Amino acid sequence: MAYSDEAAKLAELIEAAQPAVALTGAGISVPSGIPDFRSPGTGLWERVNPFEVAHIDAFRRDPRRFWQFYSQRFATLRDKKPNGAHYALAELERRGLLAGVITQNIDRLHSQAGSKEVVEVHGSIARCRCLACGLTVPLEEAIALIEGDPEGVPRCHRCNAPLKPDVVLFGELLPLAAFARAEALCEQAALCLCVGTSLEVHPVAGLPELTVAKGGKVAILTKGKTPLDDLAALKVEGDVEEVLKGVVAALGSSAARAD
Ligand code: ZN
């Protein structure tokens, strides 16, 4: 496979700066047909204000209205498939070149692509949780509960409380254990590879700085400017899928040269 100079440079950096960790955002899932709600003109989020409707207060105040919206979110996400960028990161991990993937995405696509060490700092649609008793219910079961409830609210079978998607809603803190794991990965990394993230949402946006503080490097593969561009050893603006497939191809050929 042909690959670009940028992919070759990124491959070189990944090989030289080990261990490496990836930090991914909405941009890596755009080729899978999942719109980034921060970019204008994209579907579901165009018609509602996510900060209002996907807020923990909205869930507590009016679970019925919350689930009217969130069940659509489930419907748009449940059948999406990983793309070449997700598979490329899984392949890098398989080859021992990536210690893990920290993701802001809730779409489960890294795990579906075969990545093993996945830290979902904003949670995942894989489960719903009862805030009253802690019961968790897998996605498909939650969808059946939504479909079977006259109000469209999935309820805990133990205490009848409305279930909440196990994702971080606006107004909620990040899951402590996941974020601590993300911090540890970034502190230990010689390279933090940021993919498809505008690095604007804190505290996740501060993670690459932990790598730099410990003497590591940052590479950024995303469209548009980010606040960390000046800090980055390499900034690539190309298509995430194309570039990461190119990285895998470039690494393959450099290994062949070494034989
Ligand atoms: Zn319960």
PDB file of C-alpha atoms and ligand atoms in Angstrom:
ATOM      1  CA  MET A   1       0.000   0.000   0.000  1.00  0.00           C
ATOM      2  CA  ALA A   2       1.204   3.499  -0.817  1.00  0.00           C
ATOM      3  CA  TYR A   3       1.412   5.922   2.055  1.00  0.00           C
ATOM      4  CA  SER A   4       2.101   9.592   2.486  1.00  0.00           C
ATOM      5  CA  ASP A   5       5.245  11.267   3.816  1.00  0.00           C
ATOM      6  CA  GLU A   6       3.203  12.335   6.811  1.00  0.00           C
ATOM      7  CA  ALA A   7       2.262   8.726   7.569  1.00  0.00           C
ATOM      8  CA  ALA A   8       5.917   7.726   7.212  1.00  0.00           C
ATOM      9  CA  LYS A   9       7.010  10.464   9.626  1.00  0.00           C
ATOM     10  CA  LEU A  10       4.373   9.471  12.139  1.00  0.00           C
ATOM     11  CA  ALA A  11       5.374   5.804  11.856  1.00  0.00           C
ATOM     12  CA  GLU A  12       8.997   6.753  12.492  1.00  0.00           C
ATOM     13  CA  LEU A  13       8.024   8.767  15.556  1.00  0.00           C
ATOM     14  CA  ILE A  14       5.900   5.919  16.954  1.00  0.00           C
ATOM     15  CA  GLU A  15       8.760   3.464  16.542  1.00  0.00           C
ATOM     16  CA  ALA A  16      11.299   5.825  18.105  1.00  0.00           C
ATOM     17  CA  ALA A  17       9.199   7.034  21.047  1.00  0.00           C
ATOM     18  CA  GLN A  18       8.112   4.005  23.055  1.00  0.00           C
ATOM     19  CA  PRO A  19       5.913   3.376  24.913  1.00  0.00           C
ATOM     20  CA  ALA A  20       3.234   5.246  23.013  1.00  0.00           C
ATOM     21  CA  VAL A  21      -0.383   5.849  23.971  1.00  0.00           C
ATOM     22  CA  ALA A  22      -3.243   7.113  21.793  1.00  0.00           C
ATOM     23  CA  LEU A  23      -5.817   9.693  22.829  1.00  0.00           C
ATOM     24  CA  THR A  24      -8.840   9.724  20.538  1.00  0.00           C
ATOM     25  CA  GLY A  25     -11.876  11.937  20.058  1.00  0.00           C
ATOM     26  CA  ALA A  26     -14.924  12.227  17.841  1.00  0.00           C
ATOM     27  CA  GLY A  27     -12.840  12.693  14.664  1.00  0.00           C
ATOM     28  CA  ILE A  28     -11.763   9.044  14.616  1.00  0.00           C
ATOM     29  CA  SER A  29     -15.391   7.890  14.440  1.00  0.00           C
ATOM     30  CA  VAL A  30     -16.525  10.311  11.711  1.00  0.00           C
ATOM     31  CA  PRO A  31     -15.513   7.839   8.932  1.00  0.00           C
ATOM     32  CA  SER A  32     -17.805   5.301  10.678  1.00  0.00           C
ATOM     33  CA  GLY A  33     -20.714   7.652  10.056  1.00  0.00           C
ATOM     34  CA  ILE A  34     -20.876   9.106  13.565  1.00  0.00           C
ATOM     35  CA  PRO A  35     -21.064  12.880  13.303  1.00  0.00           C
ATOM     36  CA  ASP A  36     -19.011  15.064  15.615  1.00  0.00           C
ATOM     37  CA  PHE A  37     -21.664  17.148  17.330  1.00  0.00           C
ATOM     38  CA  ARG A  38     -19.249  20.025  17.633  1.00  0.00           C
ATOM     39  CA  SER A  39     -19.103  20.454  13.877  1.00  0.00           C
ATOM     40  CA  PRO A  40     -22.065  22.325  12.439  1.00  0.00           C
ATOM     41  CA  GLY A  41     -24.668  20.793  10.157  1.00  0.00           C
ATOM     42  CA  THR A  42     -24.542  17.276  11.545  1.00  0.00           C
ATOM     43  CA  GLY A  43     -27.799  15.487  12.212  1.00  0.00           C
ATOM     44  CA  LEU A  44     -29.135  14.724  15.634  1.00  0.00           C
ATOM     45  CA  TRP A  45     -27.293  17.369  17.594  1.00  0.00           C
ATOM     46  CA  GLU A  46     -28.328  20.048  15.126  1.00  0.00           C
ATOM     47  CA  ARG A  47     -31.906  19.947  16.377  1.00  0.00           C
ATOM     48  CA  VAL A  48     -31.230  19.951  20.113  1.00  0.00           C
ATOM     49  CA  ASN A  49     -28.858  21.625  22.501  1.00  0.00           C
ATOM     50  CA  PRO A  50     -26.756  18.723  23.830  1.00  0.00           C
ATOM     51  CA  PHE A  51     -25.675  20.741  26.845  1.00  0.00           C
ATOM     52  CA  GLU A  52     -29.323  20.984  27.843  1.00  0.00           C
ATOM     53  CA  VAL A  53     -30.731  17.609  26.876  1.00  0.00           C
ATOM     54  CA  ALA A  54     -27.736  15.389  27.696  1.00  0.00           C
ATOM     55  CA  HIS A  55     -27.280  16.990  31.120  1.00  0.00           C
ATOM     56  CA  ILE A  56     -27.450  15.055  34.397  1.00  0.00           C
ATOM     57  CA  ASP A  57     -30.013  17.552  35.721  1.00  0.00           C
ATOM     58  CA  ALA A  58     -32.262  16.904  32.704  1.00  0.00           C
ATOM     59  CA  PHE A  59     -32.000  13.157  33.374  1.00  0.00           C
ATOM     60  CA  ARG A  60     -32.942  13.584  37.044  1.00  0.00           C
ATOM     61  CA  ARG A  61     -35.703  16.108  36.367  1.00  0.00           C
ATOM     62  CA  ASP A  62     -37.444  14.406  33.476  1.00  0.00           C
ATOM     63  CA  PRO A  63     -36.163  10.890  32.619  1.00  0.00           C
ATOM     64  CA  ARG A  64     -38.936  10.459  30.067  1.00  0.00           C
ATOM     65  CA  ARG A  65     -37.824  13.446  28.016  1.00  0.00           C
ATOM     66  CA  PHE A  66     -34.177  12.517  28.481  1.00  0.00           C
ATOM     67  CA  TRP A  67     -34.809   9.028  27.123  1.00  0.00           C
ATOM     68  CA  GLN A  68     -36.862  10.338  24.205  1.00  0.00           C
ATOM     69  CA  PHE A  69     -33.639  11.922  23.100  1.00  0.00           C
ATOM     70  CA  TYR A  70     -31.130   9.374  24.304  1.00  0.00           C
ATOM     71  CA  SER A  71     -32.898   6.379  22.761  1.00  0.00           C
ATOM     72  CA  GLN A  72     -32.331   8.062  19.385  1.00  0.00           C
ATOM     73  CA  ARG A  73     -28.662   8.386  20.272  1.00  0.00           C
ATOM     74  CA  PHE A  74     -28.563   4.621  21.013  1.00  0.00           C
ATOM     75  CA  ALA A  75     -30.336   3.944  17.710  1.00  0.00           C
ATOM     76  CA  THR A  76     -27.755   5.940  15.728  1.00  0.00           C
ATOM     77  CA  LEU A  77     -24.775   4.364  17.505  1.00  0.00           C
ATOM     78  CA  ARG A  78     -25.698   0.717  18.043  1.00  0.00           C
ATOM     79  CA  ASP A  79     -25.043  -0.577  14.520  1.00  0.00           C
ATOM     80  CA  LYS A  80     -21.996   1.510  13.634  1.00  0.00           C
ATOM     81  CA  LYS A  81     -18.819  -0.345  12.720  1.00  0.00           C
ATOM     82  CA  PRO A  82     -15.143   0.458  13.359  1.00  0.00           C
ATOM     83  CA  ASN A  83     -13.220   2.018  10.458  1.00  0.00           C
ATOM     84  CA  GLY A  84      -9.634   1.693   9.250  1.00  0.00           C
ATOM     85  CA  ALA A  85      -8.369   4.154  11.875  1.00  0.00           C
ATOM     86  CA  HIS A  86      -9.748   2.063  14.756  1.00  0.00           C
ATOM     87  CA  TYR A  87      -8.295  -1.098  13.193  1.00  0.00           C
ATOM     88  CA  ALA A  88      -4.913   0.573  12.684  1.00  0.00           C
ATOM     89  CA  LEU A  89      -4.664   1.485  16.384  1.00  0.00           C
ATOM     90  CA  ALA A  90      -5.643  -2.075  17.346  1.00  0.00           C
ATOM     91  CA  GLU A  91      -2.928  -3.350  15.008  1.00  0.00           C
ATOM     92  CA  LEU A  92      -0.318  -1.043  16.578  1.00  0.00           C
ATOM     93  CA  GLU A  93      -1.238  -2.423  20.004  1.00  0.00           C
ATOM     94  CA  ARG A  94      -1.018  -5.991  18.686  1.00  0.00           C
ATOM     95  CA  ARG A  95       2.501  -5.231  17.423  1.00  0.00           C
ATOM     96  CA  GLY A  96       3.503  -3.900  20.839  1.00  0.00           C
ATOM     97  CA  LEU A  97       3.761  -0.298  19.630  1.00  0.00           C
ATOM     98  CA  LEU A  98       0.788   1.107  21.550  1.00  0.00           C
ATOM     99  CA  ALA A  99       0.277   0.704  25.300  1.00  0.00           C
ATOM    100  CA  GLY A 100      -3.389   1.605  25.064  1.00  0.00           C
ATOM    101  CA  VAL A 101      -6.117   3.864  23.747  1.00  0.00           C
ATOM    102  CA  ILE A 102      -7.689   6.576  25.851  1.00  0.00           C
ATOM    103  CA  THR A 103     -10.910   7.671  24.220  1.00  0.00           C
ATOM    104  CA  GLN A 104     -13.455  10.413  24.694  1.00  0.00           C
ATOM    105  CA  ASN A 105     -15.849   8.421  22.510  1.00  0.00           C
ATOM    106  CA  ILE A 106     -18.715   6.395  23.932  1.00  0.00           C
ATOM    107  CA  ASP A 107     -19.299   4.331  20.782  1.00  0.00           C
ATOM    108  CA  ARG A 108     -17.365   1.126  21.759  1.00  0.00           C
ATOM    109  CA  LEU A 109     -15.662   1.062  18.340  1.00  0.00           C
ATOM    110  CA  HIS A 110     -12.089   0.693  19.672  1.00  0.00           C
ATOM    111  CA  SER A 111     -13.042  -2.491  21.524  1.00  0.00           C
ATOM    112  CA  GLN A 112     -14.956  -3.740  18.492  1.00  0.00           C
ATOM    113  CA  ALA A 113     -11.853  -3.174  16.367  1.00  0.00           C
ATOM    114  CA  GLY A 114      -9.857  -5.393  18.712  1.00  0.00           C
ATOM    115  CA  SER A 115      -8.044  -2.884  20.959  1.00  0.00           C
ATOM    116  CA  LYS A 116      -7.523  -4.525  24.352  1.00  0.00           C
ATOM    117  CA  GLU A 117      -6.416  -1.671  26.605  1.00  0.00           C
ATOM    118  CA  VAL A 118      -9.212   0.869  26.099  1.00  0.00           C
ATOM    119  CA  VAL A 119      -9.810   3.605  28.654  1.00  0.00           C
ATOM    120  CA  GLU A 120     -13.223   5.188  28.107  1.00  0.00           C
ATOM    121  CA  VAL A 121     -12.950   8.444  30.037  1.00  0.00           C
ATOM    122  CA  HIS A 122     -16.450   9.555  29.011  1.00  0.00           C
ATOM    123  CA  GLY A 123     -17.996   6.138  29.620  1.00  0.00           C
ATOM    124  CA  SER A 124     -19.679   3.954  27.022  1.00  0.00           C
ATOM    125  CA  ILE A 125     -23.094   3.086  25.639  1.00  0.00           C
ATOM    126  CA  ALA A 126     -22.234  -0.563  26.341  1.00  0.00           C
ATOM    127  CA  ARG A 127     -24.140  -0.407  29.628  1.00  0.00           C
ATOM    128  CA  CYS A 128     -26.846   1.433  31.529  1.00  0.00           C
ATOM    129  CA  ARG A 129     -26.640   1.854  35.277  1.00  0.00           C
ATOM    130  CA  CYS A 130     -29.119   2.281  38.121  1.00  0.00           C
ATOM    131  CA  LEU A 131     -28.039   5.277  40.173  1.00  0.00           C
ATOM    132  CA  ALA A 132     -30.044   3.975  43.145  1.00  0.00           C
ATOM    133  CA  CYS A 133     -28.643   0.447  43.543  1.00  0.00           C
ATOM    134  CA  GLY A 134     -25.732   0.234  41.092  1.00  0.00           C
ATOM    135  CA  LEU A 135     -27.211  -2.515  38.882  1.00  0.00           C
ATOM    136  CA  THR A 136     -25.785  -2.479  35.350  1.00  0.00           C
ATOM    137  CA  VAL A 137     -27.633  -3.666  32.270  1.00  0.00           C
ATOM    138  CA  PRO A 138     -26.055  -4.317  28.849  1.00  0.00           C
ATOM    139  CA  LEU A 139     -27.059  -2.107  25.897  1.00  0.00           C
ATOM    140  CA  GLU A 140     -29.265  -4.619  24.083  1.00  0.00           C
ATOM    141  CA  GLU A 141     -31.207  -5.346  27.282  1.00  0.00           C
ATOM    142  CA  ALA A 142     -31.618  -1.599  27.919  1.00  0.00           C
ATOM    143  CA  ILE A 143     -33.011  -1.164  24.404  1.00  0.00           C
ATOM    144  CA  ALA A 144     -35.524  -3.964  25.062  1.00  0.00           C
ATOM    145  CA  LEU A 145     -36.532  -2.216  28.309  1.00  0.00           C
ATOM    146  CA  ILE A 146     -36.977   1.109  26.459  1.00  0.00           C
ATOM    147  CA  GLU A 147     -39.129  -0.596  23.831  1.00  0.00           C
ATOM    148  CA  GLY A 148     -41.188  -2.396  26.477  1.00  0.00           C
ATOM    149  CA  ASP A 149     -41.880   0.639  28.678  1.00  0.00           C
ATOM    150  CA  PRO A 150     -45.000   2.731  27.936  1.00  0.00           C
ATOM    151  CA  GLU A 151     -42.997   5.913  28.648  1.00  0.00           C
ATOM    152  CA  GLY A 152     -39.856   4.706  26.881  1.00  0.00           C
ATOM    153  CA  VAL A 153     -37.815   4.798  30.094  1.00  0.00           C
ATOM    154  CA  PRO A 154     -35.640   1.769  30.909  1.00  0.00           C
ATOM    155  CA  ARG A 155     -36.123   0.918  34.590  1.00  0.00           C
ATOM    156  CA  CYS A 156     -34.135  -1.066  37.132  1.00  0.00           C
ATOM    157  CA  HIS A 157     -35.831  -4.423  37.765  1.00  0.00           C
ATOM    158  CA  ARG A 158     -34.696  -4.293  41.413  1.00  0.00           C
ATOM    159  CA  CYS A 159     -35.832  -0.797  42.455  1.00  0.00           C
ATOM    160  CA  ASN A 160     -37.734   0.586  39.464  1.00  0.00           C
ATOM    161  CA  ALA A 161     -35.515   3.687  39.286  1.00  0.00           C
ATOM    162  CA  PRO A 162     -34.820   4.986  35.757  1.00  0.00           C
ATOM    163  CA  LEU A 163     -31.553   3.612  34.359  1.00  0.00           C
ATOM    164  CA  LYS A 164     -28.900   6.053  33.169  1.00  0.00           C
ATOM    165  CA  PRO A 165     -26.635   5.377  30.191  1.00  0.00           C
ATOM    166  CA  ASP A 166     -23.157   4.654  31.583  1.00  0.00           C
ATOM    167  CA  VAL A 167     -21.774   7.683  29.790  1.00  0.00           C
ATOM    168  CA  VAL A 168     -20.597  10.917  31.334  1.00  0.00           C
ATOM    169  CA  LEU A 169     -23.394  13.433  30.893  1.00  0.00           C
ATOM    170  CA  PHE A 170     -22.844  17.166  30.950  1.00  0.00           C
ATOM    171  CA  GLY A 171     -22.688  18.280  34.575  1.00  0.00           C
ATOM    172  CA  GLU A 172     -21.116  14.980  35.707  1.00  0.00           C
ATOM    173  CA  LEU A 173     -17.559  14.278  36.788  1.00  0.00           C
ATOM    174  CA  LEU A 174     -15.389  11.875  34.819  1.00  0.00           C
ATOM    175  CA  PRO A 175     -15.138   8.328  36.225  1.00  0.00           C
ATOM    176  CA  LEU A 176     -12.241   8.501  38.696  1.00  0.00           C
ATOM    177  CA  ALA A 177     -10.670   5.109  38.043  1.00  0.00           C
ATOM    178  CA  ALA A 178     -10.705   5.539  34.259  1.00  0.00           C
ATOM    179  CA  PHE A 179      -9.223   9.005  34.479  1.00  0.00           C
ATOM    180  CA  ALA A 180      -6.485   7.858  36.888  1.00  0.00           C
ATOM    181  CA  ARG A 181      -5.599   5.082  34.414  1.00  0.00           C
ATOM    182  CA  ALA A 182      -5.497   7.629  31.570  1.00  0.00           C
ATOM    183  CA  GLU A 183      -3.181   9.881  33.583  1.00  0.00           C
ATOM    184  CA  ALA A 184      -0.860   6.975  34.395  1.00  0.00           C
ATOM    185  CA  LEU A 185      -0.684   5.908  30.720  1.00  0.00           C
ATOM    186  CA  CYS A 186       0.137   9.462  29.636  1.00  0.00           C
ATOM    187  CA  GLU A 187       2.774   9.965  32.326  1.00  0.00           C
ATOM    188  CA  GLN A 188       4.514   6.721  31.349  1.00  0.00           C
ATOM    189  CA  ALA A 189       4.316   7.410  27.611  1.00  0.00           C
ATOM    190  CA  ALA A 190       7.225   8.627  25.508  1.00  0.00           C
ATOM    191  CA  LEU A 191       4.624   9.583  22.900  1.00  0.00           C
ATOM    192  CA  CYS A 192       1.019  10.700  23.231  1.00  0.00           C
ATOM    193  CA  LEU A 193      -0.642  10.326  19.825  1.00  0.00           C
ATOM    194  CA  CYS A 194      -3.776  12.469  19.689  1.00  0.00           C
ATOM    195  CA  VAL A 195      -6.211  11.397  16.954  1.00  0.00           C
ATOM    196  CA  GLY A 196      -9.363  13.187  15.885  1.00  0.00           C
ATOM    197  CA  THR A 197      -9.592  15.377  18.950  1.00  0.00           C
ATOM    198  CA  SER A 198      -9.666  19.145  19.047  1.00  0.00           C
ATOM    199  CA  LEU A 199      -8.121  18.967  22.564  1.00  0.00           C
ATOM    200  CA  GLU A 200     -10.569  21.543  23.813  1.00  0.00           C
ATOM    201  CA  VAL A 201     -12.509  19.578  26.421  1.00  0.00           C
ATOM    202  CA  HIS A 202     -10.871  19.512  29.828  1.00  0.00           C
ATOM    203  CA  PRO A 203      -9.661  17.634  31.784  1.00  0.00           C
ATOM    204  CA  VAL A 204      -8.964  15.214  28.909  1.00  0.00           C
ATOM    205  CA  ALA A 205      -7.284  17.951  26.881  1.00  0.00           C
ATOM    206  CA  GLY A 206      -4.651  18.249  29.625  1.00  0.00           C
ATOM    207  CA  LEU A 207      -3.518  14.612  29.295  1.00  0.00           C
ATOM    208  CA  PRO A 208      -0.894  15.165  26.542  1.00  0.00           C
ATOM    209  CA  GLU A 209       0.723  17.790  28.764  1.00  0.00           C
ATOM    210  CA  LEU A 210       1.376  15.066  31.360  1.00  0.00           C
ATOM    211  CA  THR A 211       3.420  13.229  28.722  1.00  0.00           C
ATOM    212  CA  VAL A 212       5.368  16.390  27.905  1.00  0.00           C
ATOM    213  CA  ALA A 213       5.940  17.171  31.605  1.00  0.00           C
ATOM    214  CA  LYS A 214       7.696  13.784  31.947  1.00  0.00           C
ATOM    215  CA  GLY A 215       9.894  14.430  28.914  1.00  0.00           C
ATOM    216  CA  GLY A 216       7.703  12.708  26.313  1.00  0.00           C
ATOM    217  CA  LYS A 217       6.406  13.941  22.963  1.00  0.00           C
ATOM    218  CA  VAL A 218       3.027  14.725  21.484  1.00  0.00           C
ATOM    219  CA  ALA A 219       1.852  13.988  17.938  1.00  0.00           C
ATOM    220  CA  ILE A 220      -1.469  15.340  16.712  1.00  0.00           C
ATOM    221  CA  LEU A 221      -3.481  13.893  13.840  1.00  0.00           C
ATOM    222  CA  THR A 222      -6.601  15.975  13.498  1.00  0.00           C
ATOM    223  CA  LYS A 223      -8.209  18.501  11.190  1.00  0.00           C
ATOM    224  CA  GLY A 224      -8.030  22.113  12.293  1.00  0.00           C
ATOM    225  CA  LYS A 225      -6.028  23.899  14.948  1.00  0.00           C
ATOM    226  CA  THR A 226      -5.703  22.661  18.521  1.00  0.00           C
ATOM    227  CA  PRO A 227      -4.419  24.508  21.595  1.00  0.00           C
ATOM    228  CA  LEU A 228      -1.472  22.067  21.764  1.00  0.00           C
ATOM    229  CA  ASP A 229      -0.188  22.460  18.179  1.00  0.00           C
ATOM    230  CA  ASP A 230       2.845  24.455  19.345  1.00  0.00           C
ATOM    231  CA  LEU A 231       3.735  21.699  21.796  1.00  0.00           C
ATOM    232  CA  ALA A 232       3.503  18.917  19.213  1.00  0.00           C
ATOM    233  CA  ALA A 233       6.577  17.230  17.741  1.00  0.00           C
ATOM    234  CA  LEU A 234       4.405  16.437  14.708  1.00  0.00           C
ATOM    235  CA  LYS A 235       1.068  17.808  13.520  1.00  0.00           C
ATOM    236  CA  VAL A 236      -0.773  16.044  10.707  1.00  0.00           C
ATOM    237  CA  GLU A 237      -3.999  17.413   9.208  1.00  0.00           C
ATOM    238  CA  GLY A 238      -4.810  14.549   6.872  1.00  0.00           C
ATOM    239  CA  ASP A 239      -7.665  12.066   6.852  1.00  0.00           C
ATOM    240  CA  VAL A 240      -7.423   9.968  10.042  1.00  0.00           C
ATOM    241  CA  GLU A 241      -8.243   6.685   8.364  1.00  0.00           C
ATOM    242  CA  GLU A 242      -5.868   7.168   5.460  1.00  0.00           C
ATOM    243  CA  VAL A 243      -2.968   8.378   7.608  1.00  0.00           C
ATOM    244  CA  LEU A 244      -3.237   5.615  10.229  1.00  0.00           C
ATOM    245  CA  LYS A 245      -3.546   2.904   7.583  1.00  0.00           C
ATOM    246  CA  GLY A 246      -0.456   4.480   6.043  1.00  0.00           C
ATOM    247  CA  VAL A 247       1.353   4.302   9.394  1.00  0.00           C
ATOM    248  CA  VAL A 248       0.690   0.563   9.637  1.00  0.00           C
ATOM    249  CA  ALA A 249       1.860   0.107   6.040  1.00  0.00           C
ATOM    250  CA  ALA A 250       5.015   2.172   6.664  1.00  0.00           C
ATOM    251  CA  LEU A 251       5.840   0.189   9.805  1.00  0.00           C
ATOM    252  CA  GLY A 252       5.380  -3.036   7.849  1.00  0.00           C
ATOM    253  CA  SER A 253       7.868  -1.941   5.216  1.00  0.00           C
ATOM    254  CA  SER A 254      10.429  -0.673   7.734  1.00  0.00           C
ATOM    255  CA  ALA A 255      10.281  -4.037   9.522  1.00  0.00           C
ATOM    256  CA  ALA A 256      10.830  -5.721   6.150  1.00  0.00           C
ATOM    257  CA  ARG A 257      13.881  -3.520   5.523  1.00  0.00           C
ATOM    258  CA  ALA A 258      15.299  -4.470   8.913  1.00  0.00           C
ATOM    259  CA  ASP A 259      15.161  -8.219   8.077  1.00  0.00           C
TER     260      ASP A 259
HETATM  261 ZN    ZN B   1     -31.752  -0.243  41.033  1.00  0.00          ZN
END
